[in-house]
Amino acid sequence: MESLLLYKFYKDCNLSQWKIVNDTIMGGQSRSTIICNTEGKGLFAGTVSLENNGGFCAVKYTFDRLSLQDAKSFSVRLKGDGKAYQFRIKNEISETHSYVFAFETTTDWCTVNIPISELEPAFRGQKLNLPQYNGEQLEEIAFLIGNKKNETFELAIESITIV
């Protein structure tokens, strides 16, 4: 498979397919936003709160189903804040579970390579006894922060490519 640019942020980009999902859906008090900043990067930022059994912020990007036959990995160009995040994907947006890859960030721009073979099935933070992601199709990607502590965060994203 040739590389496929899934999304590239740019100044004044259209974020209509990006959706914030915070723990407020379960009574928590975490808050986050996604914007296209003046440098033309996507900026996912906010505050994670453990109040009311909260503890996560996420941003999801949904799109028409893609076939990923022969794809080996995702490549994400980003700059973090030294905190841990998760890259999450779904075959279909209707699935309750996601396939998850955890990664650490630095305060420098870098490329995080996410091998498809290392995406593990999980639901609400619990690993599931299901097969690994097979890469056959894709309808959603997400970034999530949930480090079991109160914290502010900022993750700048330049692009997401399927390789």
CSV table of N, CA, C and O in Angstrom, one decimal, residues 66-143:
chain,number,residue,atom,x,y,z
A,66,LEU,N,-12.6,3.2,5.2
A,66,LEU,CA,-11.4,2.9,4.4
A,66,LEU,C,-11.0,1.5,4.5
A,66,LEU,O,-11.2,0.9,5.5
A,67,SER,N,-10.5,0.9,3.4
A,67,SER,CA,-9.9,-0.4,3.4
A,67,SER,C,-8.4,-0.2,3.5
A,67,SER,O,-7.8,0.6,2.8
A,68,LEU,N,-7.8,-0.9,4.5
A,68,LEU,CA,-6.4,-0.7,4.8
A,68,LEU,C,-5.6,-2.0,4.4
A,68,LEU,O,-4.6,-2.3,5.0
A,69,GLN,N,-6.0,-2.7,3.4
A,69,GLN,CA,-5.3,-3.9,2.9
A,69,GLN,C,-3.8,-3.5,2.7
A,69,GLN,O,-3.5,-2.5,2.1
A,70,ASP,N,-2.9,-4.3,3.3
A,70,ASP,CA,-1.5,-4.2,3.2
A,70,ASP,C,-0.9,-3.0,3.9
A,70,ASP,O,0.3,-2.8,3.8
A,71,ALA,N,-1.7,-2.3,4.7
A,71,ALA,CA,-1.1,-1.2,5.5
A,71,ALA,C,-0.3,-1.8,6.7
A,71,ALA,O,-0.7,-2.8,7.2
A,72,LYS,N,0.7,-1.1,7.0
A,72,LYS,CA,1.6,-1.6,8.1
A,72,LYS,C,1.5,-0.8,9.4
A,72,LYS,O,1.7,-1.3,10.5
A,73,SER,N,1.3,0.5,9.2
A,73,SER,CA,1.3,1.4,10.4
A,73,SER,C,0.6,2.7,10.2
A,73,SER,O,0.3,3.0,9.0
A,74,PHE,N,0.4,3.4,11.3
A,74,PHE,CA,0.0,4.8,11.2
A,74,PHE,C,1.2,5.6,11.6
A,74,PHE,O,2.0,5.2,12.4
A,75,SER,N,1.3,6.8,11.0
A,75,SER,CA,2.4,7.7,11.3
A,75,SER,C,1.8,9.1,11.7
A,75,SER,O,1.1,9.7,10.8
A,76,VAL,N,2.1,9.5,12.9
A,76,VAL,CA,1.5,10.7,13.4
A,76,VAL,C,2.6,11.7,13.7
A,76,VAL,O,3.4,11.5,14.5
A,77,ARG,N,2.5,12.9,13.0
A,77,ARG,CA,3.4,14.0,13.3
A,77,ARG,C,2.8,14.8,14.4
A,77,ARG,O,1.7,15.4,14.2
A,78,LEU,N,3.5,15.0,15.5
A,78,LEU,CA,2.9,15.7,16.7
A,78,LEU,C,4.0,16.3,17.6
A,78,LEU,O,5.2,16.0,17.5
A,79,LYS,N,3.5,17.1,18.5
A,79,LYS,CA,4.3,17.7,19.5
A,79,LYS,C,3.5,17.7,20.8
A,79,LYS,O,2.4,18.2,20.8
A,80,GLY,N,4.0,17.1,21.8
A,80,GLY,CA,3.2,16.9,23.1
A,80,GLY,C,3.7,17.8,24.2
A,80,GLY,O,4.4,18.8,24.0
A,81,ASP,N,3.5,17.3,25.4
A,81,ASP,CA,3.8,18.0,26.6
A,81,ASP,C,4.5,17.1,27.6
A,81,ASP,O,4.5,17.4,28.8
A,82,GLY,N,5.0,16.0,27.1
A,82,GLY,CA,5.7,15.1,28.0
A,82,GLY,C,4.8,14.1,28.7
A,82,GLY,O,5.2,13.3,29.6
A,83,LYS,N,3.5,14.1,28.3
A,83,LYS,CA,2.5,13.2,29.0
A,83,LYS,C,2.2,12.0,28.1
A,83,LYS,O,2.5,12.0,26.9
A,84,ALA,N,1.6,11.0,28.7
A,84,ALA,CA,1.2,9.8,27.9
A,84,ALA,C,-0.2,10.0,27.3
A,84,ALA,O,-1.1,10.6,27.9
A,85,TYR,N,-0.4,9.5,26.1
A,85,TYR,CA,-1.6,9.6,25.4
A,85,TYR,C,-1.9,8.2,24.8
A,85,TYR,O,-1.1,7.3,24.8
A,86,GLN,N,-3.1,8.0,24.3
A,86,GLN,CA,-3.5,6.8,23.5
A,86,GLN,C,-3.9,7.3,22.1
A,86,GLN,O,-4.6,8.2,21.9
A,87,PHE,N,-3.5,6.5,21.1
A,87,PHE,CA,-4.0,6.5,19.8
A,87,PHE,C,-5.0,5.4,19.7
A,87,PHE,O,-4.7,4.2,20.0
A,88,ARG,N,-6.3,5.7,19.3
A,88,ARG,CA,-7.3,4.7,19.3
A,88,ARG,C,-8.0,4.6,17.9
A,88,ARG,O,-8.1,5.7,17.3
A,89,ILE,N,-8.4,3.4,17.4
A,89,ILE,CA,-9.0,3.3,16.2
A,89,ILE,C,-10.2,2.4,16.3
A,89,ILE,O,-10.3,1.6,17.2
A,90,LYS,N,-11.1,2.5,15.3
A,90,LYS,CA,-12.3,1.6,15.3
A,90,LYS,C,-12.5,1.1,13.8
A,90,LYS,O,-12.4,2.0,12.9
A,91,ASN,N,-12.8,-0.2,13.6
A,91,ASN,CA,-13.2,-0.7,12.3
A,91,ASN,C,-14.5,0.1,11.9
A,91,ASN,O,-14.6,0.5,10.7
A,92,GLU,N,-15.4,0.1,12.8
A,92,GLU,CA,-16.7,0.8,12.5
A,92,GLU,C,-17.0,1.7,13.7
A,92,GLU,O,-16.8,1.3,14.9
A,93,ILE,N,-17.6,2.8,13.5
A,93,ILE,CA,-17.9,3.7,14.6
A,93,ILE,C,-19.0,3.1,15.5
A,93,ILE,O,-19.0,3.5,16.7
A,94,SER,N,-19.7,2.1,15.1
A,94,SER,CA,-20.7,1.5,16.0
A,94,SER,C,-20.1,0.5,17.0
A,94,SER,O,-20.8,0.1,17.9
A,95,GLU,N,-18.9,0.1,16.8
A,95,GLU,CA,-18.2,-0.8,17.7
A,95,GLU,C,-18.1,-0.1,19.1
A,95,GLU,O,-17.9,1.0,19.2
A,96,THR,N,-18.3,-1.0,20.2
A,96,THR,CA,-18.1,-0.4,21.5
A,96,THR,C,-16.7,-0.4,21.9
A,96,THR,O,-16.3,0.5,22.7
A,97,HIS,N,-15.9,-1.3,21.4
A,97,HIS,CA,-14.4,-1.3,21.8
A,97,HIS,C,-13.6,-0.6,20.7
A,97,HIS,O,-14.0,-0.3,19.6
A,98,SER,N,-12.4,-0.2,21.1
A,98,SER,CA,-11.4,0.4,20.3
A,98,SER,C,-10.2,-0.5,20.2
A,98,SER,O,-10.0,-1.3,21.1
A,99,TYR,N,-9.3,-0.2,19.3
A,99,TYR,CA,-8.0,-0.8,19.3
A,99,TYR,C,-7.0,0.3,19.7
A,99,TYR,O,-7.0,1.4,19.1
A,100,VAL,N,-6.2,0.1,20.7
A,100,VAL,CA,-5.4,1.1,21.4
A,100,VAL,C,-3.9,0.9,21.3
A,100,VAL,O,-3.4,-0.2,21.4
A,101,PHE,N,-3.2,2.1,21.2
A,101,PHE,CA,-1.8,2.1,21.2
A,101,PHE,C,-1.4,3.3,22.1
A,101,PHE,O,-1.7,4.4,21.8
A,102,ALA,N,-0.7,3.0,23.2
A,102,ALA,CA,-0.3,4.0,24.1
A,102,ALA,C,1.1,4.6,23.7
A,102,ALA,O,2.0,3.8,23.3
A,103,PHE,N,1.3,5.9,23.9
A,103,PHE,CA,2.6,6.5,23.6
A,103,PHE,C,2.9,7.6,24.5
A,103,PHE,O,2.0,8.3,25.0
A,104,GLU,N,4.2,7.9,24.7
A,104,GLU,CA,4.6,9.1,25.5
A,104,GLU,C,5.0,10.2,24.5
A,104,GLU,O,5.4,9.9,23.4
A,105,THR,N,4.8,11.4,25.0
A,105,THR,CA,5.2,12.6,24.1
A,105,THR,C,6.4,13.3,24.7
A,105,THR,O,6.7,13.1,25.9
A,106,THR,N,7.0,14.1,23.9
A,106,THR,CA,8.0,15.1,24.3
A,106,THR,C,7.5,16.5,23.9
A,106,THR,O,6.5,16.6,23.2
A,107,THR,N,8.3,17.5,24.2
A,107,THR,CA,7.9,18.8,23.9
A,107,THR,C,8.6,19.2,22.5
A,107,THR,O,8.5,20.4,22.2
A,108,ASP,N,9.1,18.3,21.8
A,108,ASP,CA,9.7,18.5,20.5
A,108,ASP,C,8.8,17.9,19.4
A,108,ASP,O,8.1,16.9,19.7
A,109,TRP,N,8.8,18.4,18.2
A,109,TRP,CA,8.1,17.8,17.1
A,109,TRP,C,8.7,16.4,16.8
A,109,TRP,O,9.9,16.3,16.8
A,110,CYS,N,7.9,15.4,16.7
A,110,CYS,CA,8.4,14.1,16.3
A,110,CYS,C,7.3,13.3,15.6
A,110,CYS,O,6.2,13.8,15.4
A,111,THR,N,7.7,12.2,15.0
A,111,THR,CA,6.8,11.3,14.3
A,111,THR,C,6.6,10.0,15.2
A,111,THR,O,7.6,9.4,15.4
A,112,VAL,N,5.4,9.8,15.6
A,112,VAL,CA,5.1,8.5,16.3
A,112,VAL,C,4.6,7.5,15.3
A,112,VAL,O,3.6,7.7,14.6
A,113,ASN,N,5.3,6.4,15.2
A,113,ASN,CA,4.9,5.3,14.3
A,113,ASN,C,4.1,4.3,15.1
A,113,ASN,O,4.6,3.8,16.2
A,114,ILE,N,3.0,3.9,14.7
A,114,ILE,CA,2.1,3.0,15.4
A,114,ILE,C,1.8,1.8,14.5
A,114,ILE,O,1.0,1.8,13.6
A,115,PRO,N,2.6,0.7,14.8
A,115,PRO,CA,2.4,-0.5,14.0
A,115,PRO,C,0.9,-1.1,14.2
A,115,PRO,O,0.4,-1.2,15.3
A,116,ILE,N,0.3,-1.4,13.1
A,116,ILE,CA,-1.0,-2.0,13.1
A,116,ILE,C,-1.0,-3.2,14.0
A,116,ILE,O,-2.0,-3.5,14.7
A,117,SER,N,0.0,-4.0,13.9
A,117,SER,CA,0.1,-5.2,14.7
A,117,SER,C,0.1,-5.0,16.2
A,117,SER,O,-0.1,-6.0,17.0
A,118,GLU,N,0.4,-3.8,16.7
A,118,GLU,CA,0.4,-3.5,18.1
A,118,GLU,C,-0.8,-2.8,18.7
A,118,GLU,O,-0.8,-2.4,19.8
A,119,LEU,N,-1.8,-2.6,17.8
A,119,LEU,CA,-3.1,-2.1,18.3
A,119,LEU,C,-3.9,-3.1,19.1
A,119,LEU,O,-4.2,-4.2,18.5
A,120,GLU,N,-4.2,-2.9,20.3
A,120,GLU,CA,-4.8,-3.9,21.2
A,120,GLU,C,-6.3,-3.6,21.5
A,120,GLU,O,-6.5,-2.4,21.8
A,121,PRO,N,-7.2,-4.5,21.4
A,121,PRO,CA,-8.6,-4.3,21.7
A,121,PRO,C,-8.8,-3.9,23.2
A,121,PRO,O,-8.2,-4.6,24.1
A,122,ALA,N,-9.6,-2.9,23.4
A,122,ALA,CA,-9.8,-2.4,24.8
A,122,ALA,C,-11.2,-1.7,24.9
A,122,ALA,O,-11.7,-1.2,23.9
A,123,PHE,N,-11.8,-1.8,26.1
A,123,PHE,CA,-13.0,-1.1,26.3
A,123,PHE,C,-13.0,-0.5,27.7
A,123,PHE,O,-12.7,-1.2,28.7
A,124,ARG,N,-13.2,0.8,27.8
A,124,ARG,CA,-13.1,1.6,29.1
A,124,ARG,C,-11.8,1.2,29.9
A,124,ARG,O,-11.9,1.0,31.1
A,125,GLY,N,-10.7,1.2,29.2
A,125,GLY,CA,-9.4,1.0,29.9
A,125,GLY,C,-9.1,-0.4,30.2
A,125,GLY,O,-8.0,-0.7,30.7
A,126,GLN,N,-9.9,-1.4,29.8
A,126,GLN,CA,-9.7,-2.8,30.1
A,126,GLN,C,-9.4,-3.5,28.8
A,126,GLN,O,-10.1,-3.4,27.8
A,127,LYS,N,-8.2,-4.3,28.8
A,127,LYS,CA,-7.9,-5.1,27.6
A,127,LYS,C,-8.9,-6.2,27.4
A,127,LYS,O,-9.4,-6.7,28.4
A,128,LEU,N,-9.3,-6.5,26.2
A,128,LEU,CA,-10.3,-7.5,25.9
A,128,LEU,C,-9.6,-8.7,25.3
A,128,LEU,O,-8.6,-8.6,24.6
A,129,ASN,N,-10.2,-9.8,25.5
A,129,ASN,CA,-9.8,-11.1,24.9
A,129,ASN,C,-10.4,-11.2,23.5
A,129,ASN,O,-11.3,-12.1,23.3
A,130,LEU,N,-9.9,-10.4,22.6
A,130,LEU,CA,-10.4,-10.4,21.2
A,130,LEU,C,-9.1,-10.4,20.3
A,130,LEU,O,-8.1,-10.0,20.8
A,131,PRO,N,-9.3,-10.8,19.0
A,131,PRO,CA,-8.2,-10.7,18.1
A,131,PRO,C,-7.6,-9.3,18.0
A,131,PRO,O,-8.4,-8.3,18.2
A,132,GLN,N,-6.3,-9.2,17.7
A,132,GLN,CA,-5.7,-7.9,17.4
A,132,GLN,C,-6.4,-7.3,16.2
A,132,GLN,O,-7.0,-8.0,15.4
A,133,TYR,N,-6.2,-6.0,16.0
A,133,TYR,CA,-6.7,-5.3,14.8
A,133,TYR,C,-6.1,-5.9,13.6
A,133,TYR,O,-4.9,-6.1,13.5
A,134,ASN,N,-7.0,-6.2,12.6
A,134,ASN,CA,-6.5,-6.8,11.4
A,134,ASN,C,-6.3,-5.9,10.2
A,134,ASN,O,-5.8,-6.3,9.2
A,135,GLY,N,-6.6,-4.6,10.4
A,135,GLY,CA,-6.3,-3.6,9.4
A,135,GLY,C,-7.2,-3.7,8.1
A,135,GLY,O,-6.9,-3.0,7.1
A,136,GLU,N,-8.3,-4.4,8.2
A,136,GLU,CA,-9.1,-4.6,7.0
A,136,GLU,C,-9.9,-3.3,6.7
A,136,GLU,O,-10.1,-3.0,5.5
A,137,GLN,N,-10.4,-2.6,7.7
A,137,GLN,CA,-11.2,-1.4,7.5
A,137,GLN,C,-11.0,-0.5,8.6
A,137,GLN,O,-10.5,-0.8,9.7
A,138,LEU,N,-11.4,0.8,8.4
A,138,LEU,CA,-11.2,1.8,9.4
A,138,LEU,C,-12.3,2.9,9.2
A,138,LEU,O,-12.5,3.3,8.0
A,139,GLU,N,-12.9,3.3,10.3
A,139,GLU,CA,-13.9,4.4,10.2
A,139,GLU,C,-13.7,5.5,11.2
A,139,GLU,O,-14.3,6.6,11.1
A,140,GLU,N,-12.8,5.3,12.2
A,140,GLU,CA,-12.6,6.3,13.2
A,140,GLU,C,-11.2,6.2,13.8
A,140,GLU,O,-10.7,5.1,14.0
A,141,ILE,N,-10.6,7.4,14.1
A,141,ILE,CA,-9.4,7.4,14.9
A,141,ILE,C,-9.6,8.4,16.1
A,141,ILE,O,-10.5,9.2,16.0
A,142,ALA,N,-8.9,8.2,17.1
A,142,ALA,CA,-9.0,9.1,18.3
A,142,ALA,C,-7.7,9.3,19.0
A,142,ALA,O,-6.9,8.4,19.0
A,143,PHE,N,-7.6,10.4,19.7
A,143,PHE,CA,-6.6,10.6,20.7
A,143,PHE,C,-7.2,10.8,22.0
A,143,PHE,O,-8.2,11.5,22.2
